[in-house]
Amino acid sequence: TLDVCHEELFAVFANYTIESGLWRNFSPQMASNMLWAYGKVGIAHMRLFDTFAEYIALNIGSFDNQNIANSAWAYATTQLPSQSVFDTLTRRACGRLNTFRLDELCGIMWAYVRAKPETVAFSQIFEESVQLLVPRVATLDAQSVANVIWVLATCQQLRREAVPGSRELVDNLMIALLDLRVRLDSEGAAQVVWSLWRMGRFHDAWVLFVRTLSDGRHPEHGKTGYTKKHAVDGRQRYYQTLLMETEKRGDVQKQVFLWKQMAADFFSRNLRTACLNCAVMAYLNAGDQSGAMEMLRQMVRTKLFNKVTGSLAARLGIKDLEAE
């Protein structure tokens, strides 16, 4: 819980637990807590996890929802091959997922797409979870919405087909996002934009960006305490996804819009100028000289130009930008 990682000490605990046979006397809560602890500090002690794979197989009937969710999370986080463990957890979880709290349900879905091997993603956990989440969309917070959409996109990528019922669920989540009933921070936004793009829903990703994200929101938006202090700026990640697809589609207007939005996000005049230069190059690469000229005029008016801008202007036959 304190994120204190002393590898030698953790190795001593693990070896003693195994060699003494103490693990056989653990309760399911103790077993899942120990697995969670090793996953939390990132120590994949293979013998320990193999031993508890046996424990899970022997005692799965006594596992409650939290024990299932914590164990799945631990094996997924450590990235140890664990097909048999997830098969056992699936048998226990399926048919009772309606008793899981929302955070447990979202957590177990996340674990199943992160687990090794990738065949774990074919579990019936996803079909049942989707059915349960459709009528509960209004109860999901921003983090859960972002995680669920990412999970479904990743699962679709692994399966090479969508999870049955997932389109209706994502449609409902999109409505909540576009109505601003759920407001994403920049990190969650990057996650959702990438996910929609991976699901072949670029139009939805674009609409989400234009209607709710193109406000230069700070990565601290919606966060408090520790998470606010350590907020990750996801804006460049969703810009990257959108730019990649608009360039692939040859949509110069969307490319220029994105470069302008990126320029508006920066405080540094040099970085703003660099973004606007990229907008000019997008016009030039598309053969739109009038668009490039208008962009250059805007840059001159706002005094956001440099030597690179001059080189681009020279390609249009303009020798003196300020005179132009």
GROMACS .gro file of C-alpha atoms in nm:
model
  324
    1THR     CA    1   0.000   0.000   0.000
    2LEU     CA    2   0.290   0.236   0.075
    3ASP     CA    3   0.466   0.142  -0.252
    4VAL     CA    4   0.775   0.036  -0.057
    5CYS     CA    5   0.962  -0.220  -0.267
    6HIS     CA    6   1.244  -0.414  -0.103
    7GLU     CA    7   1.305  -0.704  -0.341
    8GLU     CA    8   1.520  -0.911  -0.105
    9LEU     CA    9   1.263  -0.885   0.173
   10PHE     CA   10   0.978  -0.977  -0.062
   11ALA     CA   11   1.182  -1.275  -0.186
   12VAL     CA   12   1.235  -1.392   0.175
   13PHE     CA   13   0.860  -1.369   0.246
   14ALA     CA   14   0.776  -1.556  -0.075
   15ASN     CA   15   1.028  -1.835  -0.022
   16TYR     CA   16   0.925  -1.888   0.339
   17THR     CA   17   0.556  -1.895   0.245
   18ILE     CA   18   0.625  -2.162  -0.017
   19GLU     CA   19   0.884  -2.378   0.159
   20SER     CA   20   0.710  -2.384   0.496
   21GLY     CA   21   0.379  -2.482   0.336
   22LEU     CA   22   0.221  -2.186   0.515
   23TRP     CA   23   0.027  -2.098   0.200
   24ARG     CA   24  -0.194  -2.405   0.251
   25ASN     CA   25  -0.335  -2.244   0.568
   26PHE     CA   26  -0.413  -1.909   0.404
   27SER     CA   27  -0.769  -1.785   0.375
   28PRO     CA   28  -0.876  -1.666   0.028
   29GLN     CA   29  -0.849  -1.308   0.157
   30MET     CA   30  -0.490  -1.363   0.273
   31ALA     CA   31  -0.396  -1.530  -0.056
   32SER     CA   32  -0.547  -1.259  -0.277
   33ASN     CA   33  -0.396  -0.985  -0.058
   34MET     CA   34  -0.049  -1.138  -0.091
   35LEU     CA   35  -0.082  -1.168  -0.467
   36TRP     CA   36  -0.210  -0.809  -0.485
   37ALA     CA   37   0.087  -0.686  -0.279
   38TYR     CA   38   0.343  -0.846  -0.511
   39GLY     CA   39   0.161  -0.712  -0.813
   40LYS     CA   40   0.143  -0.364  -0.661
   41VAL     CA   41   0.521  -0.338  -0.618
   42GLY     CA   42   0.587  -0.509  -0.954
   43ILE     CA   43   0.762  -0.821  -0.824
   44ALA     CA   44   0.674  -1.124  -1.038
   45HIS     CA   45   0.800  -1.399  -0.809
   46MET     CA   46   0.727  -1.694  -1.038
   47ARG     CA   47   0.738  -1.968  -0.772
   48LEU     CA   48   0.500  -1.775  -0.551
   49PHE     CA   49   0.250  -1.714  -0.829
   50ASP     CA   50   0.276  -2.078  -0.944
   51THR     CA   51   0.210  -2.191  -0.588
   52PHE     CA   52  -0.093  -1.969  -0.553
   53ALA     CA   53  -0.220  -2.091  -0.890
   54GLU     CA   54  -0.246  -2.429  -0.718
   55TYR     CA   55  -0.408  -2.265  -0.415
   56ILE     CA   56  -0.669  -2.096  -0.636
   57ALA     CA   57  -0.751  -2.425  -0.810
   58LEU     CA   58  -0.801  -2.596  -0.472
   59ASN     CA   59  -0.996  -2.319  -0.297
   60ILE     CA   60  -1.180  -2.125  -0.568
   61GLY     CA   61  -1.516  -2.218  -0.418
   62SER     CA   62  -1.439  -1.999  -0.116
   63PHE     CA   63  -1.333  -1.690  -0.317
   64ASP     CA   64  -1.557  -1.386  -0.291
   65ASN     CA   65  -1.581  -1.107  -0.549
   66GLN     CA   66  -1.292  -0.904  -0.410
   67ASN     CA   67  -1.067  -1.212  -0.392
   68ILE     CA   68  -1.143  -1.289  -0.759
   69ALA     CA   69  -1.083  -0.930  -0.873
   70ASN     CA   70  -0.759  -0.890  -0.673
   71SER     CA   71  -0.618  -1.223  -0.793
   72ALA     CA   72  -0.701  -1.149  -1.158
   73TRP     CA   73  -0.543  -0.803  -1.127
   74ALA     CA   74  -0.224  -0.945  -0.971
   75TYR     CA   75  -0.167  -1.210  -1.240
   76ALA     CA   76  -0.243  -0.959  -1.517
   77THR     CA   77  -0.013  -0.693  -1.370
   78THR     CA   78   0.284  -0.929  -1.334
   79GLN     CA   79   0.229  -1.056  -1.691
   80LEU     CA   80   0.296  -1.417  -1.595
   81PRO     CA   81   0.144  -1.688  -1.819
   82SER     CA   82  -0.168  -1.785  -1.627
   83GLN     CA   83  -0.432  -1.939  -1.855
   84SER     CA   84  -0.529  -2.203  -1.597
   85VAL     CA   85  -0.571  -1.939  -1.325
   86PHE     CA   86  -0.801  -1.727  -1.540
   87ASP     CA   87  -0.998  -2.033  -1.647
   88THR     CA   88  -1.056  -2.113  -1.279
   89LEU     CA   89  -1.146  -1.752  -1.193
   90THR     CA   90  -1.385  -1.743  -1.490
   91ARG     CA   91  -1.572  -2.051  -1.370
   92ARG     CA   92  -1.617  -1.886  -1.031
   93ALA     CA   93  -1.709  -1.539  -1.163
   94CYS     CA   94  -1.943  -1.620  -1.451
   95GLY     CA   95  -2.305  -1.625  -1.344
   96ARG     CA   96  -2.240  -1.401  -1.043
   97LEU     CA   97  -2.092  -1.090  -1.202
   98ASN     CA   98  -2.417  -0.909  -1.120
   99THR     CA   99  -2.305  -0.920  -0.755
  100PHE     CA  100  -1.975  -0.739  -0.829
  101ARG     CA  101  -1.935  -0.372  -0.744
  102LEU     CA  102  -1.876  -0.153  -1.049
  103ASP     CA  103  -1.510  -0.100  -0.963
  104GLU     CA  104  -1.462  -0.477  -0.924
  105LEU     CA  105  -1.638  -0.544  -1.254
  106CYS     CA  106  -1.434  -0.284  -1.444
  107GLY     CA  107  -1.118  -0.411  -1.273
  108ILE     CA  108  -1.172  -0.771  -1.371
  109MET     CA  109  -1.241  -0.671  -1.733
  110TRP     CA  110  -0.914  -0.476  -1.737
  111ALA     CA  111  -0.726  -0.774  -1.594
  112TYR     CA  112  -0.862  -1.011  -1.857
  113VAL     CA  113  -0.736  -0.799  -2.149
  114ARG     CA  114  -0.396  -0.748  -1.986
  115ALA     CA  115  -0.343  -1.114  -1.897
  116LYS     CA  116  -0.104  -1.353  -2.063
  117PRO     CA  117  -0.162  -1.544  -2.283
  118GLU     CA  118  -0.383  -1.329  -2.505
  119THR     CA  119  -0.640  -1.611  -2.536
  120VAL     CA  120  -0.770  -1.501  -2.192
  121ALA     CA  121  -0.941  -1.218  -2.383
  122PHE     CA  122  -1.180  -1.474  -2.533
  123SER     CA  123  -1.338  -1.537  -2.192
  124GLN     CA  124  -1.716  -1.516  -2.154
  125ILE     CA  125  -1.648  -1.260  -1.879
  126PHE     CA  126  -1.672  -0.985  -2.142
  127GLU     CA  127  -2.010  -1.085  -2.286
  128GLU     CA  128  -2.166  -1.103  -1.940
  129SER     CA  129  -2.001  -0.778  -1.827
  130VAL     CA  130  -2.128  -0.588  -2.131
  131GLN     CA  131  -2.485  -0.703  -2.065
  132LEU     CA  132  -2.458  -0.586  -1.705
  133LEU     CA  133  -2.303  -0.248  -1.788
  134VAL     CA  134  -2.550  -0.134  -2.057
  135PRO     CA  135  -2.827  -0.046  -1.807
  136ARG     CA  136  -2.574   0.096  -1.556
  137VAL     CA  137  -2.400   0.351  -1.780
  138ALA     CA  138  -2.538   0.644  -1.579
  139THR     CA  139  -2.357   0.516  -1.267
  140LEU     CA  140  -2.008   0.506  -1.422
  141ASP     CA  141  -1.755   0.776  -1.335
  142ALA     CA  142  -1.503   0.924  -1.579
  143GLN     CA  143  -1.227   0.674  -1.500
  144SER     CA  144  -1.461   0.378  -1.541
  145VAL     CA  145  -1.595   0.510  -1.874
  146ALA     CA  146  -1.243   0.552  -2.012
  147ASN     CA  147  -1.136   0.208  -1.885
  148VAL     CA  148  -1.442   0.026  -2.021
  149ILE     CA  149  -1.404   0.176  -2.370
  150TRP     CA  150  -1.031   0.094  -2.368
  151VAL     CA  151  -1.101  -0.263  -2.252
  152LEU     CA  152  -1.357  -0.321  -2.529
  153ALA     CA  153  -1.124  -0.177  -2.794
  154THR     CA  154  -0.832  -0.389  -2.676
  155CYS     CA  155  -1.050  -0.699  -2.655
  156GLN     CA  156  -1.175  -0.636  -3.009
  157GLN     CA  157  -0.817  -0.601  -3.127
  158LEU     CA  158  -0.718  -0.932  -2.964
  159ARG     CA  159  -1.026  -1.121  -3.083
  160ARG     CA  160  -1.033  -0.953  -3.424
  161GLU     CA  161  -1.404  -0.897  -3.373
  162ALA     CA  162  -1.618  -0.688  -3.141
  163VAL     CA  163  -1.755  -0.826  -2.817
  164PRO     CA  164  -2.128  -0.895  -2.870
  165GLY     CA  165  -2.331  -0.603  -2.738
  166SER     CA  166  -2.030  -0.373  -2.711
  167ARG     CA  167  -2.149  -0.133  -2.982
  168GLU     CA  168  -2.465  -0.049  -2.786
  169LEU     CA  169  -2.259   0.000  -2.470
  170VAL     CA  170  -2.007   0.229  -2.640
  171ASP     CA  171  -2.293   0.424  -2.805
  172ASN     CA  172  -2.444   0.488  -2.461
  173LEU     CA  173  -2.107   0.586  -2.315
  174MET     CA  174  -2.053   0.829  -2.605
  175ILE     CA  175  -2.389   0.994  -2.533
  176ALA     CA  176  -2.284   1.044  -2.170
  177LEU     CA  177  -1.954   1.200  -2.285
  178LEU     CA  178  -2.106   1.426  -2.549
  179ASP     CA  179  -2.377   1.544  -2.310
  180LEU     CA  180  -2.097   1.627  -2.063
  181ARG     CA  181  -2.256   1.409  -1.795
  182VAL     CA  182  -1.908   1.259  -1.777
  183ARG     CA  183  -1.605   1.485  -1.822
  184LEU     CA  184  -1.273   1.325  -1.902
  185ASP     CA  185  -0.933   1.458  -1.801
  186SER     CA  186  -0.670   1.470  -2.077
  187GLU     CA  187  -0.531   1.129  -1.982
  188GLY     CA  188  -0.874   0.965  -2.004
  189ALA     CA  189  -0.946   1.153  -2.324
  190ALA     CA  190  -0.632   1.014  -2.488
  191GLN     CA  191  -0.739   0.665  -2.381
  192VAL     CA  192  -1.089   0.706  -2.528
  193VAL     CA  193  -0.977   0.871  -2.854
  194TRP     CA  194  -0.725   0.592  -2.916
  195SER     CA  195  -0.986   0.328  -2.831
  196LEU     CA  196  -1.251   0.468  -3.064
  197TRP     CA  197  -0.994   0.488  -3.342
  198ARG     CA  198  -0.891   0.125  -3.284
  199MET     CA  199  -1.257   0.021  -3.300
  200GLY     CA  200  -1.295   0.184  -3.641
  201ARG     CA  201  -1.499   0.472  -3.498
  202PHE     CA  202  -1.281   0.764  -3.602
  203HIS     CA  203  -1.584   0.987  -3.663
  204ASP     CA  204  -1.688   0.939  -3.299
  205ALA     CA  205  -1.332   1.016  -3.185
  206TRP     CA  206  -1.334   1.336  -3.390
  207VAL     CA  207  -1.676   1.448  -3.267
  208LEU     CA  208  -1.569   1.384  -2.908
  209PHE     CA  209  -1.256   1.594  -2.962
  210VAL     CA  210  -1.432   1.886  -3.129
  211ARG     CA  211  -1.728   1.902  -2.892
  212THR     CA  212  -1.569   1.829  -2.557
  213LEU     CA  213  -1.188   1.826  -2.572
  214SER     CA  214  -1.074   2.113  -2.793
  215ASP     CA  215  -1.061   2.351  -2.498
  216GLY     CA  216  -0.692   2.313  -2.410
  217ARG     CA  217  -0.791   2.144  -2.085
  218HIS     CA  218  -0.513   2.099  -1.836
  219PRO     CA  219  -0.413   1.745  -1.735
  220GLU     CA  220  -0.505   1.825  -1.374
  221HIS     CA  221  -0.870   1.874  -1.474
  222GLY     CA  222  -1.102   1.678  -1.246
  223LYS     CA  223  -0.826   1.542  -1.024
  224THR     CA  224  -0.747   1.601  -0.658
  225GLY     CA  225  -0.476   1.513  -0.410
  226TYR     CA  226  -0.205   1.269  -0.521
  227THR     CA  227  -0.353   1.210  -0.867
  228LYS     CA  228  -0.366   1.585  -0.933
  229LYS     CA  229  -0.003   1.632  -0.830
  230HIS     CA  230   0.109   1.345  -1.054
  231ALA     CA  231  -0.130   1.411  -1.342
  232VAL     CA  232  -0.012   1.299  -1.685
  233ASP     CA  233  -0.078   1.527  -1.981
  234GLY     CA  234  -0.256   1.313  -2.238
  235ARG     CA  235  -0.320   1.588  -2.491
  236GLN     CA  236  -0.025   1.505  -2.713
  237ARG     CA  237  -0.134   1.140  -2.720
  238TYR     CA  238  -0.480   1.214  -2.856
  239TYR     CA  239  -0.343   1.473  -3.096
  240GLN     CA  240  -0.104   1.206  -3.226
  241THR     CA  241  -0.386   0.957  -3.285
  242LEU     CA  242  -0.606   1.211  -3.461
  243LEU     CA  243  -0.324   1.350  -3.675
  244MET     CA  244  -0.217   1.005  -3.784
  245GLU     CA  245  -0.567   0.921  -3.907
  246THR     CA  246  -0.636   1.259  -4.073
  247GLU     CA  247  -0.306   1.236  -4.260
  248LYS     CA  248  -0.393   0.883  -4.369
  249ARG     CA  249  -0.728   1.010  -4.497
  250GLY     CA  250  -0.572   1.313  -4.664
  251ASP     CA  251  -0.808   1.547  -4.476
  252VAL     CA  252  -0.606   1.869  -4.475
  253GLN     CA  253  -0.877   2.078  -4.306
  254LYS     CA  254  -0.880   1.851  -4.001
  255GLN     CA  255  -0.499   1.843  -3.996
  256VAL     CA  256  -0.481   2.223  -3.991
  257PHE     CA  257  -0.749   2.240  -3.722
  258LEU     CA  258  -0.546   2.006  -3.503
  259TRP     CA  259  -0.221   2.197  -3.555
  260LYS     CA  260  -0.398   2.521  -3.460
  261GLN     CA  261  -0.541   2.359  -3.147
  262MET     CA  262  -0.196   2.233  -3.051
  263ALA     CA  263  -0.054   2.581  -3.101
  264ALA     CA  264  -0.323   2.725  -2.874
  265ASP     CA  265  -0.227   2.476  -2.599
  266PHE     CA  266   0.134   2.595  -2.580
  267PHE     CA  267   0.258   2.898  -2.386
  268SER     CA  268   0.590   2.912  -2.570
  269ARG     CA  269   0.583   3.126  -2.883
  270ASN     CA  270   0.847   2.902  -3.042
  271LEU     CA  271   0.630   2.594  -2.998
  272ARG     CA  272   0.323   2.778  -3.125
  273THR     CA  273   0.516   2.884  -3.433
  274ALA     CA  274   0.637   2.527  -3.491
  275CYS     CA  275   0.277   2.399  -3.486
  276LEU     CA  276   0.159   2.667  -3.726
  277ASN     CA  277   0.451   2.588  -3.958
  278CYS     CA  278   0.324   2.230  -3.965
  279ALA     CA  279  -0.020   2.362  -4.062
  280VAL     CA  280   0.138   2.551  -4.354
  281MET     CA  281   0.321   2.234  -4.461
  282ALA     CA  282  -0.006   2.040  -4.449
  283TYR     CA  283  -0.157   2.289  -4.693
  284LEU     CA  284   0.150   2.276  -4.917
  285ASN     CA  285   0.161   1.895  -4.920
  286ALA     CA  286  -0.205   1.894  -5.021
  287GLY     CA  287  -0.134   2.143  -5.304
  288ASP     CA  288  -0.355   2.408  -5.142
  289GLN     CA  289  -0.151   2.722  -5.202
  290SER     CA  290  -0.431   2.963  -5.113
  291GLY     CA  291  -0.476   2.791  -4.777
  292ALA     CA  292  -0.102   2.810  -4.714
  293MET     CA  293  -0.100   3.182  -4.806
  294GLU     CA  294  -0.385   3.260  -4.569
  295MET     CA  295  -0.212   3.066  -4.290
  296LEU     CA  296   0.108   3.263  -4.347
  297ARG     CA  297  -0.083   3.592  -4.331
  298GLN     CA  298  -0.232   3.490  -3.996
  299MET     CA  299   0.116   3.406  -3.866
  300VAL     CA  300   0.253   3.741  -3.975
  301ARG     CA  301  -0.038   3.927  -3.813
  302THR     CA  302   0.025   3.750  -3.482
  303LYS     CA  303   0.405   3.773  -3.522
  304LEU     CA  304   0.443   3.395  -3.495
  305PHE     CA  305   0.701   3.321  -3.762
  306ASN     CA  306   1.067   3.221  -3.785
  307LYS     CA  307   1.327   3.110  -4.040
  308VAL     CA  308   1.136   2.791  -4.116
  309THR     CA  309   0.828   3.000  -4.191
  310GLY     CA  310   1.041   3.207  -4.428
  311SER     CA  311   1.156   2.892  -4.608
  312LEU     CA  312   0.796   2.779  -4.648
  313ALA     CA  313   0.698   3.121  -4.776
  314ALA     CA  314   0.981   3.103  -5.032
  315ARG     CA  315   0.816   2.792  -5.178
  316LEU     CA  316   0.521   3.019  -5.259
  317GLY     CA  317   0.744   3.285  -5.411
  318ILE     CA  318   0.728   3.516  -5.107
  319LYS     CA  319   1.066   3.668  -5.025
  320ASP     CA  320   0.970   3.913  -4.749
  321LEU     CA  321   0.707   3.778  -4.508
  322GLU     CA  322   0.650   4.103  -4.320
  323ALA     CA  323   0.612   4.298  -4.641
  324GLU     CA  324   0.355   4.045  -4.755
   0.00000   0.00000   0.00000
